[in-house]
């Protein structure tokens, strides 16, 4: 597995400097761009292309908190990417269900935008709390903390989906 | 991706959508979610005193295959005993709905929803006898 943190000369941590990530990305992009190797041998072109796609993949992975946390966990031996495991946290899922019901019923509300804004704020709060928890868990990577961090990442995936749906509803209502 | 006719049928005419009163002692509730796609599924069983499932309802937020899988299991569990219901396998659901490999997790979710509801039923029974 490619360690994207080393590729971008970053310390392995959940909290990274996004501006510095973006700068390093631009530099690496230039260094590995296939056009630079247009006159080179087939071998050089192939290596450059491979490096270039690693740089692009790595940037996408590190940029978003959920995939960054997943990558950190994978580097520590906890693989989440392709799991089909079911989540059974009833309280968390009930809450998700309620929020999705509220979103589905937003059209019949008198002030749908106000309802959406309020829902958005509540969901953002939960997301912020989970990210903070994730940061502290990944900062002290004991086996127990890694498992709990994995559970936080799973929860964040549900929240991301909900946020996408809220944004889609917002766009639809504004149209 | 093309959905099978059976998936489309369940998606367009989902059976037994809704909810029972979760405080009714004869109602068992199973809540499950699939982190990979963010789908959430709630399955409720109305269980008679003889342990036979009299009715079932579901509510699923997810893709067509997840909705079809949960709709199908509400039909399948009716009339079955609690133990018979837990013998429903995700492979049966996937085969019935002709789910493609990328949607197998939807059938796993539906199987796990039955298991979660049955566990809820058993823990409630225990609470009553103790």
PDB file of C-alpha atoms in Angstrom:
ATOM      1  CA  UNK A   1       0.000   0.000   0.000  1.00  0.00           C
ATOM      2  CA  UNK A   2       1.227   3.489  -0.878  1.00  0.00           C
ATOM      3  CA  UNK A   3       1.643   5.695   2.174  1.00  0.00           C
ATOM      4  CA  UNK A   4       0.125   8.951   0.941  1.00  0.00           C
ATOM      5  CA  UNK A   5       1.345  10.829   3.994  1.00  0.00           C
ATOM      6  CA  UNK A   6       4.977  10.119   3.062  1.00  0.00           C
ATOM      7  CA  UNK A   7       4.223  10.805  -0.605  1.00  0.00           C
ATOM      8  CA  UNK A   8       3.121  14.302   0.426  1.00  0.00           C
ATOM      9  CA  UNK A   9       5.860  14.667   3.103  1.00  0.00           C
ATOM     10  CA  UNK A  10       3.258  14.908   5.878  1.00  0.00           C
ATOM     11  CA  UNK A  11       3.330  13.455   9.381  1.00  0.00           C
ATOM     12  CA  UNK A  12       0.870  10.579   9.737  1.00  0.00           C
ATOM     13  CA  UNK A  13      -1.929  12.376  11.505  1.00  0.00           C
ATOM     14  CA  UNK A  14      -5.642  13.041  11.156  1.00  0.00           C
ATOM     15  CA  UNK A  15      -5.062  16.761  11.574  1.00  0.00           C
ATOM     16  CA  UNK A  16      -3.162  18.023   8.573  1.00  0.00           C
ATOM     17  CA  UNK A  17      -2.526  21.445   7.100  1.00  0.00           C
ATOM     18  CA  UNK A  18      -4.755  21.535   4.032  1.00  0.00           C
ATOM     19  CA  UNK A  19      -2.985  24.547   2.536  1.00  0.00           C
ATOM     20  CA  UNK A  20       0.336  22.749   2.697  1.00  0.00           C
ATOM     21  CA  UNK A  21      -1.250  19.611   1.227  1.00  0.00           C
ATOM     22  CA  UNK A  22      -2.562  21.647  -1.664  1.00  0.00           C
ATOM     23  CA  UNK A  23       0.844  23.292  -2.278  1.00  0.00           C
ATOM     24  CA  UNK A  24       2.685  19.978  -2.267  1.00  0.00           C
ATOM     25  CA  UNK A  25       0.049  18.602  -4.614  1.00  0.00           C
ATOM     26  CA  UNK A  26       0.686  21.356  -7.151  1.00  0.00           C
ATOM     27  CA  UNK A  27       4.441  20.751  -6.975  1.00  0.00           C
ATOM     28  CA  UNK A  28       4.152  16.980  -7.321  1.00  0.00           C
ATOM     29  CA  UNK A  29       1.659  17.423 -10.137  1.00  0.00           C
ATOM     30  CA  UNK A  30       4.216  19.450 -12.096  1.00  0.00           C
ATOM     31  CA  UNK A  31       7.072  17.049 -11.324  1.00  0.00           C
ATOM     32  CA  UNK A  32       5.172  13.966 -12.446  1.00  0.00           C
ATOM     33  CA  UNK A  33       3.059  15.376 -15.271  1.00  0.00           C
ATOM     34  CA  UNK A  34       3.136  13.011 -18.271  1.00  0.00           C
ATOM     35  CA  UNK A  35       3.867  15.920 -20.652  1.00  0.00           C
ATOM     36  CA  UNK A  36       7.251  16.322 -18.976  1.00  0.00           C
ATOM     37  CA  UNK A  37       8.199  12.859 -20.164  1.00  0.00           C
ATOM     38  CA  UNK A  38       6.835  13.144 -23.701  1.00  0.00           C
ATOM     39  CA  UNK A  39      10.348  12.736 -25.134  1.00  0.00           C
ATOM     40  CA  UNK A  40      11.398  10.045 -22.673  1.00  0.00           C
ATOM     41  CA  UNK A  41      11.549   6.268 -23.037  1.00  0.00           C
ATOM     42  CA  UNK A  42       8.449   4.072 -22.724  1.00  0.00           C
ATOM     43  CA  UNK A  43       9.744   2.967 -19.338  1.00  0.00           C
ATOM     44  CA  UNK A  44      10.071   6.565 -18.097  1.00  0.00           C
ATOM     45  CA  UNK A  45       6.605   7.416 -19.393  1.00  0.00           C
ATOM     46  CA  UNK A  46       5.088   4.435 -17.641  1.00  0.00           C
ATOM     47  CA  UNK A  47       6.726   5.256 -14.307  1.00  0.00           C
ATOM     48  CA  UNK A  48       5.736   8.918 -14.597  1.00  0.00           C
ATOM     49  CA  UNK A  49       2.144   8.023 -15.361  1.00  0.00           C
ATOM     50  CA  UNK A  50       2.011   5.709 -12.386  1.00  0.00           C
ATOM     51  CA  UNK A  51       3.518   8.336 -10.085  1.00  0.00           C
ATOM     52  CA  UNK A  52       1.145  10.947 -11.443  1.00  0.00           C
ATOM     53  CA  UNK A  53      -1.932   8.852 -10.745  1.00  0.00           C
ATOM     54  CA  UNK A  54      -0.626   8.091  -7.238  1.00  0.00           C
ATOM     55  CA  UNK A  55      -0.304  11.819  -6.616  1.00  0.00           C
ATOM     56  CA  UNK A  56      -3.865  12.421  -7.798  1.00  0.00           C
ATOM     57  CA  UNK A  57      -5.291   9.515  -5.790  1.00  0.00           C
ATOM     58  CA  UNK A  58      -3.352  10.553  -2.713  1.00  0.00           C
ATOM     59  CA  UNK A  59      -4.571  14.120  -2.922  1.00  0.00           C
ATOM     60  CA  UNK A  60      -8.206  12.985  -3.097  1.00  0.00           C
ATOM     61  CA  UNK A  61      -7.718  10.588  -0.177  1.00  0.00           C
ATOM     62  CA  UNK A  62      -5.951  13.085   2.095  1.00  0.00           C
ATOM     63  CA  UNK A  63      -8.174  16.035   1.260  1.00  0.00           C
ATOM     64  CA  UNK A  64     -11.406  14.546   2.688  1.00  0.00           C
ATOM     65  CA  UNK A  65     -11.464  13.757   6.436  1.00  0.00           C
ATOM     66  CA  UNK A  66     -13.288  10.422   6.096  1.00  0.00           C
ATOM     67  CA  UNK A  67     -10.972   8.947   3.471  1.00  0.00           C
ATOM     68  CA  UNK A  68      -7.954  10.407   5.307  1.00  0.00           C
ATOM     69  CA  UNK A  69      -9.033   8.634   8.497  1.00  0.00           C
ATOM     70  CA  UNK A  70      -9.659   5.436   6.508  1.00  0.00           C
ATOM     71  CA  UNK A  71      -6.168   5.627   5.046  1.00  0.00           C
ATOM     72  CA  UNK A  72      -4.628   6.172   8.490  1.00  0.00           C
ATOM     73  CA  UNK A  73      -6.541   3.167   9.807  1.00  0.00           C
ATOM     74  CA  UNK A  74      -5.472   1.044   6.824  1.00  0.00           C
ATOM     75  CA  UNK A  75      -1.824   1.982   7.494  1.00  0.00           C
ATOM     76  CA  UNK A  76      -2.374   0.738  11.079  1.00  0.00           C
ATOM     77  CA  UNK A  77      -3.858  -2.535   9.818  1.00  0.00           C
ATOM     78  CA  UNK A  78      -7.577  -1.720  10.151  1.00  0.00           C
ATOM     79  CA  UNK A  79      -9.079  -2.110   6.684  1.00  0.00           C
ATOM     80  CA  UNK A  80     -12.459  -0.421   6.190  1.00  0.00           C
ATOM     81  CA  UNK A  81     -12.622   0.288   2.483  1.00  0.00           C
ATOM     82  CA  UNK A  82     -14.339  -2.824   1.210  1.00  0.00           C
ATOM     83  CA  UNK A  83     -16.147  -4.040   4.269  1.00  0.00           C
ATOM     84  CA  UNK A  84     -19.744  -5.141   3.946  1.00  0.00           C
ATOM     85  CA  UNK A  85     -20.211  -5.320   7.690  1.00  0.00           C
ATOM     86  CA  UNK A  86     -23.546  -4.104   8.990  1.00  0.00           C
ATOM     87  CA  UNK A  87     -23.763  -1.444  11.658  1.00  0.00           C
ATOM     88  CA  UNK A  88     -25.973  -2.220  14.642  1.00  0.00           C
ATOM     89  CA  UNK A  89     -25.733   0.911  16.795  1.00  0.00           C
ATOM     90  CA  UNK A  90     -29.497   1.278  17.333  1.00  0.00           C
ATOM     91  CA  UNK A  91     -29.463   4.751  18.918  1.00  0.00           C
ATOM     92  CA  UNK A  92     -27.262   6.187  16.210  1.00  0.00           C
ATOM     93  CA  UNK A  93     -29.319   4.575  13.435  1.00  0.00           C
ATOM     94  CA  UNK A  94     -32.640   5.683  14.989  1.00  0.00           C
ATOM     95  CA  UNK A  95     -31.314   9.221  14.964  1.00  0.00           C
ATOM     96  CA  UNK A  96     -30.292   8.851  11.317  1.00  0.00           C
ATOM     97  CA  UNK A  97     -33.744   7.500  10.506  1.00  0.00           C
ATOM     98  CA  UNK A  98     -35.435  10.452  12.220  1.00  0.00           C
ATOM     99  CA  UNK A  99     -33.300  12.955  10.348  1.00  0.00           C
ATOM    100  CA  UNK A 100     -34.003  11.282   7.028  1.00  0.00           C
ATOM    101  CA  UNK A 101     -37.711  11.260   7.806  1.00  0.00           C
ATOM    102  CA  UNK A 102     -37.525  14.973   8.597  1.00  0.00           C
ATOM    103  CA  UNK A 103     -35.742  15.549   5.298  1.00  0.00           C
ATOM    104  CA  UNK A 104     -38.323  13.517   3.378  1.00  0.00           C
ATOM    105  CA  UNK A 105     -41.124  15.580   4.922  1.00  0.00           C
ATOM    106  CA  UNK A 106     -39.466  18.947   4.381  1.00  0.00           C
ATOM    107  CA  UNK A 107     -41.584  19.709   1.305  1.00  0.00           C
ATOM    108  CA  UNK A 108     -44.755  19.843   3.356  1.00  0.00           C
ATOM    109  CA  UNK A 109     -43.266  22.245   5.913  1.00  0.00           C
ATOM    110  CA  UNK A 110     -44.387  25.868   5.912  1.00  0.00           C
ATOM    111  CA  UNK A 111     -40.831  27.172   5.803  1.00  0.00           C
ATOM    112  CA  UNK A 112     -38.887  24.306   4.196  1.00  0.00           C
ATOM    113  CA  UNK A 113     -35.629  26.289   4.027  1.00  0.00           C
ATOM    114  CA  UNK A 114     -35.718  27.007   7.773  1.00  0.00           C
ATOM    115  CA  UNK A 115     -36.285  23.330   8.498  1.00  0.00           C
ATOM    116  CA  UNK A 116     -33.379  22.432   6.210  1.00  0.00           C
ATOM    117  CA  UNK A 117     -31.072  24.985   7.825  1.00  0.00           C
ATOM    118  CA  UNK A 118     -31.873  23.692  11.269  1.00  0.00           C
ATOM    119  CA  UNK A 119     -31.353  20.083  10.197  1.00  0.00           C
ATOM    120  CA  UNK A 120     -28.084  21.061   8.543  1.00  0.00           C
ATOM    121  CA  UNK A 121     -26.813  22.719  11.737  1.00  0.00           C
ATOM    122  CA  UNK A 122     -27.713  19.705  13.878  1.00  0.00           C
ATOM    123  CA  UNK A 123     -26.012  17.301  11.484  1.00  0.00           C
ATOM    124  CA  UNK A 124     -22.939  19.552  11.221  1.00  0.00           C
ATOM    125  CA  UNK A 125     -22.686  19.553  15.013  1.00  0.00           C
ATOM    126  CA  UNK A 126     -22.689  15.775  15.175  1.00  0.00           C
ATOM    127  CA  UNK A 127     -20.116  15.654  12.387  1.00  0.00           C
ATOM    128  CA  UNK A 128     -17.829  18.115  14.167  1.00  0.00           C
ATOM    129  CA  UNK A 129     -18.068  16.128  17.404  1.00  0.00           C
ATOM    130  CA  UNK A 130     -17.219  12.879  15.608  1.00  0.00           C
ATOM    131  CA  UNK A 131     -14.241  14.452  13.827  1.00  0.00           C
ATOM    132  CA  UNK A 132     -12.911  15.781  17.102  1.00  0.00           C
ATOM    133  CA  UNK A 133     -13.290  12.354  18.694  1.00  0.00           C
ATOM    134  CA  UNK A 134     -11.596  10.784  15.681  1.00  0.00           C
ATOM    135  CA  UNK A 135      -8.672  13.162  15.949  1.00  0.00           C
ATOM    136  CA  UNK A 136      -8.044  12.286  19.592  1.00  0.00           C
ATOM    137  CA  UNK A 137      -8.491   8.524  19.014  1.00  0.00           C
ATOM    138  CA  UNK A 138      -6.101   8.484  16.064  1.00  0.00           C
ATOM    139  CA  UNK A 139      -3.617  10.550  18.042  1.00  0.00           C
ATOM    140  CA  UNK A 140      -3.254   7.671  20.522  1.00  0.00           C
ATOM    141  CA  UNK A 141      -3.536   4.600  18.337  1.00  0.00           C
ATOM    142  CA  UNK A 142      -4.031   1.729  20.774  1.00  0.00           C
ATOM    143  CA  UNK A 143      -5.933  -1.286  19.421  1.00  0.00           C
ATOM    144  CA  UNK A 144      -9.084  -0.253  21.282  1.00  0.00           C
ATOM    145  CA  UNK A 145      -8.830   3.315  20.046  1.00  0.00           C
ATOM    146  CA  UNK A 146      -8.364   2.140  16.455  1.00  0.00           C
ATOM    147  CA  UNK A 147     -11.539   0.060  16.635  1.00  0.00           C
ATOM    148  CA  UNK A 148     -13.465   2.976  18.094  1.00  0.00           C
ATOM    149  CA  UNK A 149     -11.994   5.244  15.423  1.00  0.00           C
ATOM    150  CA  UNK A 150     -13.217   2.789  12.768  1.00  0.00           C
ATOM    151  CA  UNK A 151     -16.707   3.027  14.261  1.00  0.00           C
ATOM    152  CA  UNK A 152     -16.512   6.834  14.121  1.00  0.00           C
ATOM    153  CA  UNK A 153     -15.511   6.648  10.457  1.00  0.00           C
ATOM    154  CA  UNK A 154     -18.514   4.417   9.738  1.00  0.00           C
ATOM    155  CA  UNK A 155     -20.789   6.934  11.453  1.00  0.00           C
ATOM    156  CA  UNK A 156     -19.250   9.785   9.459  1.00  0.00           C
ATOM    157  CA  UNK A 157     -20.117   7.940   6.255  1.00  0.00           C
ATOM    158  CA  UNK A 158     -23.811   7.963   7.186  1.00  0.00           C
ATOM    159  CA  UNK A 159     -23.535  11.635   8.051  1.00  0.00           C
ATOM    160  CA  UNK A 160     -21.834  12.466   4.748  1.00  0.00           C
ATOM    161  CA  UNK A 161     -24.625  10.742   2.876  1.00  0.00           C
ATOM    162  CA  UNK A 162     -27.214  12.711   4.835  1.00  0.00           C
ATOM    163  CA  UNK A 163     -25.372  15.963   4.119  1.00  0.00           C
ATOM    164  CA  UNK A 164     -25.328  15.176   0.396  1.00  0.00           C
ATOM    165  CA  UNK A 165     -29.069  14.561   0.516  1.00  0.00           C
ATOM    166  CA  UNK A 166     -29.683  17.795   2.411  1.00  0.00           C
ATOM    167  CA  UNK A 167     -27.633  19.689  -0.196  1.00  0.00           C
ATOM    168  CA  UNK A 168     -29.573  18.037  -3.045  1.00  0.00           C
ATOM    169  CA  UNK A 169     -32.888  18.968  -1.419  1.00  0.00           C
ATOM    170  CA  UNK A 170     -31.667  22.519  -0.956  1.00  0.00           C
ATOM    171  CA  UNK A 171     -30.766  22.779  -4.635  1.00  0.00           C
ATOM    172  CA  UNK A 172     -34.119  21.345  -5.643  1.00  0.00           C
ATOM    173  CA  UNK A 173     -36.024  23.808  -3.445  1.00  0.00           C
ATOM    174  CA  UNK A 174     -33.998  26.754  -4.693  1.00  0.00           C
ATOM    175  CA  UNK A 175     -34.547  25.847  -8.332  1.00  0.00           C
TER     176      UNK A 175
ATOM    177  CA  UNK B   1     -27.042  -0.258 -13.913  1.00  0.00           C
ATOM    178  CA  UNK B   2     -30.195  -2.116 -14.823  1.00  0.00           C
ATOM    179  CA  UNK B   3     -32.441  -3.330 -12.024  1.00  0.00           C
ATOM    180  CA  UNK B   4     -34.211  -6.669 -12.385  1.00  0.00           C
ATOM    181  CA  UNK B   5     -37.982  -6.660 -12.894  1.00  0.00           C
ATOM    182  CA  UNK B   6     -38.522  -7.964  -9.375  1.00  0.00           C
ATOM    183  CA  UNK B   7     -36.447  -5.160  -7.854  1.00  0.00           C
ATOM    184  CA  UNK B   8     -38.396  -2.581  -9.859  1.00  0.00           C
ATOM    185  CA  UNK B   9     -41.687  -4.158  -8.796  1.00  0.00           C
ATOM    186  CA  UNK B  10     -40.778  -3.999  -5.091  1.00  0.00           C
ATOM    187  CA  UNK B  11     -39.296  -0.533  -5.489  1.00  0.00           C
ATOM    188  CA  UNK B  12     -42.379   0.867  -7.221  1.00  0.00           C
ATOM    189  CA  UNK B  13     -44.895  -1.023  -5.077  1.00  0.00           C
ATOM    190  CA  UNK B  14     -43.108  -1.643  -1.796  1.00  0.00           C
ATOM    191  CA  UNK B  15     -44.997  -4.068   0.463  1.00  0.00           C
ATOM    192  CA  UNK B  16     -45.621  -3.299   4.107  1.00  0.00           C
ATOM    193  CA  UNK B  17     -44.009   0.121   4.351  1.00  0.00           C
ATOM    194  CA  UNK B  18     -44.590   1.820   7.668  1.00  0.00           C
ATOM    195  CA  UNK B  19     -44.125   1.365  11.368  1.00  0.00           C
ATOM    196  CA  UNK B  20     -45.762  -0.295  14.337  1.00  0.00           C
ATOM    197  CA  UNK B  21     -45.911   1.268  17.766  1.00  0.00           C
ATOM    198  CA  UNK B  22     -42.510   0.360  19.164  1.00  0.00           C
ATOM    199  CA  UNK B  23     -43.892   0.371  22.727  1.00  0.00           C
ATOM    200  CA  UNK B  24     -46.331  -2.436  21.893  1.00  0.00           C
ATOM    201  CA  UNK B  25     -44.849  -5.516  23.652  1.00  0.00           C
ATOM    202  CA  UNK B  26     -45.614  -7.777  20.672  1.00  0.00           C
ATOM    203  CA  UNK B  27     -43.461  -5.619  18.362  1.00  0.00           C
ATOM    204  CA  UNK B  28     -39.784  -6.375  17.803  1.00  0.00           C
ATOM    205  CA  UNK B  29     -37.614  -3.801  16.039  1.00  0.00           C
ATOM    206  CA  UNK B  30     -34.365  -4.317  14.112  1.00  0.00           C
ATOM    207  CA  UNK B  31     -32.280  -1.323  13.088  1.00  0.00           C
ATOM    208  CA  UNK B  32     -29.313  -1.842  10.783  1.00  0.00           C
ATOM    209  CA  UNK B  33     -27.174   0.294   8.514  1.00  0.00           C
ATOM    210  CA  UNK B  34     -24.595  -0.188   5.765  1.00  0.00           C
ATOM    211  CA  UNK B  35     -21.670   2.218   6.267  1.00  0.00           C
ATOM    212  CA  UNK B  36     -20.378   1.670   2.714  1.00  0.00           C
ATOM    213  CA  UNK B  37     -23.435   3.305   1.149  1.00  0.00           C
ATOM    214  CA  UNK B  38     -25.089   5.010   4.131  1.00  0.00           C
ATOM    215  CA  UNK B  39     -28.315   3.002   3.811  1.00  0.00           C
ATOM    216  CA  UNK B  40     -30.488   2.670   6.913  1.00  0.00           C
ATOM    217  CA  UNK B  41     -33.103  -0.044   7.372  1.00  0.00           C
ATOM    218  CA  UNK B  42     -35.734  -0.564  10.060  1.00  0.00           C
ATOM    219  CA  UNK B  43     -37.629  -3.842  10.193  1.00  0.00           C
ATOM    220  CA  UNK B  44     -40.442  -4.443  12.657  1.00  0.00           C
ATOM    221  CA  UNK B  45     -42.076  -7.779  13.387  1.00  0.00           C
ATOM    222  CA  UNK B  46     -45.411  -8.328  15.098  1.00  0.00           C
ATOM    223  CA  UNK B  47     -45.019 -11.618  16.918  1.00  0.00           C
ATOM    224  CA  UNK B  48     -47.952 -13.619  18.308  1.00  0.00           C
ATOM    225  CA  UNK B  49     -47.850 -15.384  21.667  1.00  0.00           C
ATOM    226  CA  UNK B  50     -47.118 -18.649  19.867  1.00  0.00           C
ATOM    227  CA  UNK B  51     -43.918 -17.119  18.445  1.00  0.00           C
ATOM    228  CA  UNK B  52     -45.314 -16.852  14.922  1.00  0.00           C
ATOM    229  CA  UNK B  53     -44.727 -13.626  12.987  1.00  0.00           C
ATOM    230  CA  UNK B  54     -48.170 -12.225  12.229  1.00  0.00           C
ATOM    231  CA  UNK B  55     -47.163  -9.073  10.429  1.00  0.00           C
ATOM    232  CA  UNK B  56     -44.078  -7.102   9.380  1.00  0.00           C
ATOM    233  CA  UNK B  57     -43.335  -3.536   8.374  1.00  0.00           C
ATOM    234  CA  UNK B  58     -40.228  -1.784   7.134  1.00  0.00           C
ATOM    235  CA  UNK B  59     -38.791   1.617   6.454  1.00  0.00           C
ATOM    236  CA  UNK B  60     -35.624   1.877   4.403  1.00  0.00           C
ATOM    237  CA  UNK B  61     -33.598   4.874   3.291  1.00  0.00           C
ATOM    238  CA  UNK B  62     -31.388   3.606   0.534  1.00  0.00           C
ATOM    239  CA  UNK B  63     -31.133   2.483  -3.066  1.00  0.00           C
ATOM    240  CA  UNK B  64     -33.698   0.472  -5.005  1.00  0.00           C
ATOM    241  CA  UNK B  65     -32.035  -2.826  -4.135  1.00  0.00           C
ATOM    242  CA  UNK B  66     -32.075  -2.059  -0.404  1.00  0.00           C
ATOM    243  CA  UNK B  67     -35.752  -1.111  -0.536  1.00  0.00           C
ATOM    244  CA  UNK B  68     -36.606  -4.215  -2.586  1.00  0.00           C
ATOM    245  CA  UNK B  69     -34.625  -6.486  -0.227  1.00  0.00           C
ATOM    246  CA  UNK B  70     -36.445  -5.207   2.840  1.00  0.00           C
ATOM    247  CA  UNK B  71     -39.830  -5.228   1.114  1.00  0.00           C
ATOM    248  CA  UNK B  72     -39.263  -8.848   0.093  1.00  0.00           C
ATOM    249  CA  UNK B  73     -38.322 -10.025   3.593  1.00  0.00           C
ATOM    250  CA  UNK B  74     -41.482  -8.487   5.098  1.00  0.00           C
ATOM    251  CA  UNK B  75     -43.420 -10.808   2.761  1.00  0.00           C
ATOM    252  CA  UNK B  76     -41.223 -13.810   3.482  1.00  0.00           C
ATOM    253  CA  UNK B  77     -41.259 -13.627   7.295  1.00  0.00           C
ATOM    254  CA  UNK B  78     -45.043 -13.475   7.651  1.00  0.00           C
ATOM    255  CA  UNK B  79     -46.434 -16.764   8.968  1.00  0.00           C
ATOM    256  CA  UNK B  80     -42.950 -18.002   9.901  1.00  0.00           C
ATOM    257  CA  UNK B  81     -41.772 -18.731  13.422  1.00  0.00           C
ATOM    258  CA  UNK B  82     -39.012 -16.574  14.865  1.00  0.00           C
ATOM    259  CA  UNK B  83     -36.468 -19.347  14.310  1.00  0.00           C
ATOM    260  CA  UNK B  84     -37.617 -20.002  10.746  1.00  0.00           C
ATOM    261  CA  UNK B  85     -37.254 -16.301  10.005  1.00  0.00           C
ATOM    262  CA  UNK B  86     -33.610 -16.299  11.067  1.00  0.00           C
ATOM    263  CA  UNK B  87     -32.912 -19.088   8.578  1.00  0.00           C
ATOM    264  CA  UNK B  88     -33.578 -16.671   5.680  1.00  0.00           C
ATOM    265  CA  UNK B  89     -30.202 -16.148   4.030  1.00  0.00           C
ATOM    266  CA  UNK B  90     -28.977 -13.148   2.110  1.00  0.00           C
ATOM    267  CA  UNK B  91     -28.171 -15.484  -0.790  1.00  0.00           C
ATOM    268  CA  UNK B  92     -31.898 -16.396  -1.020  1.00  0.00           C
ATOM    269  CA  UNK B  93     -32.810 -12.699  -1.154  1.00  0.00           C
ATOM    270  CA  UNK B  94     -30.107 -11.915  -3.730  1.00  0.00           C
ATOM    271  CA  UNK B  95     -31.179 -14.858  -5.898  1.00  0.00           C
ATOM    272  CA  UNK B  96     -34.894 -13.981  -5.747  1.00  0.00           C
ATOM    273  CA  UNK B  97     -34.203 -10.361  -6.731  1.00  0.00           C
ATOM    274  CA  UNK B  98     -31.373 -11.201  -9.164  1.00  0.00           C
ATOM    275  CA  UNK B  99     -29.092  -8.678  -7.431  1.00  0.00           C
ATOM    276  CA  UNK B 100     -25.764  -7.947  -9.145  1.00  0.00           C
ATOM    277  CA  UNK B 101     -22.557  -8.486  -7.096  1.00  0.00           C
ATOM    278  CA  UNK B 102     -22.237  -4.776  -6.184  1.00  0.00           C
ATOM    279  CA  UNK B 103     -25.675  -4.904  -4.550  1.00  0.00           C
ATOM    280  CA  UNK B 104     -25.167  -8.056  -2.499  1.00  0.00           C
ATOM    281  CA  UNK B 105     -24.603  -5.909   0.586  1.00  0.00           C
ATOM    282  CA  UNK B 106     -28.259  -4.807   0.346  1.00  0.00           C
ATOM    283  CA  UNK B 107     -29.378  -8.408   0.816  1.00  0.00           C
ATOM    284  CA  UNK B 108     -26.904  -8.811   3.712  1.00  0.00           C
ATOM    285  CA  UNK B 109     -28.464  -5.744   5.299  1.00  0.00           C
ATOM    286  CA  UNK B 110     -31.952  -7.266   5.016  1.00  0.00           C
ATOM    287  CA  UNK B 111     -30.783 -10.573   6.520  1.00  0.00           C
ATOM    288  CA  UNK B 112     -29.115  -8.693   9.388  1.00  0.00           C
ATOM    289  CA  UNK B 113     -32.288  -6.653   9.923  1.00  0.00           C
ATOM    290  CA  UNK B 114     -34.223  -9.897  10.565  1.00  0.00           C
ATOM    291  CA  UNK B 115     -31.508 -11.050  12.977  1.00  0.00           C
ATOM    292  CA  UNK B 116     -31.523  -7.705  14.807  1.00  0.00           C
ATOM    293  CA  UNK B 117     -35.334  -7.789  15.138  1.00  0.00           C
ATOM    294  CA  UNK B 118     -35.246 -11.381  16.415  1.00  0.00           C
ATOM    295  CA  UNK B 119     -32.574 -10.457  18.972  1.00  0.00           C
ATOM    296  CA  UNK B 120     -34.776  -7.583  20.095  1.00  0.00           C
ATOM    297  CA  UNK B 121     -37.709  -9.992  20.417  1.00  0.00           C
ATOM    298  CA  UNK B 122     -35.664 -12.451  22.473  1.00  0.00           C
ATOM    299  CA  UNK B 123     -34.301  -9.794  24.804  1.00  0.00           C
ATOM    300  CA  UNK B 124     -37.852  -8.536  25.353  1.00  0.00           C
ATOM    301  CA  UNK B 125     -39.058 -12.076  26.120  1.00  0.00           C
ATOM    302  CA  UNK B 126     -36.247 -12.467  28.637  1.00  0.00           C
ATOM    303  CA  UNK B 127     -37.178  -9.183  30.280  1.00  0.00           C
ATOM    304  CA  UNK B 128     -40.783 -10.409  30.612  1.00  0.00           C
ATOM    305  CA  UNK B 129     -39.914 -13.833  32.122  1.00  0.00           C
ATOM    306  CA  UNK B 130     -37.360 -12.446  34.568  1.00  0.00           C
TER     307      UNK B 130
END
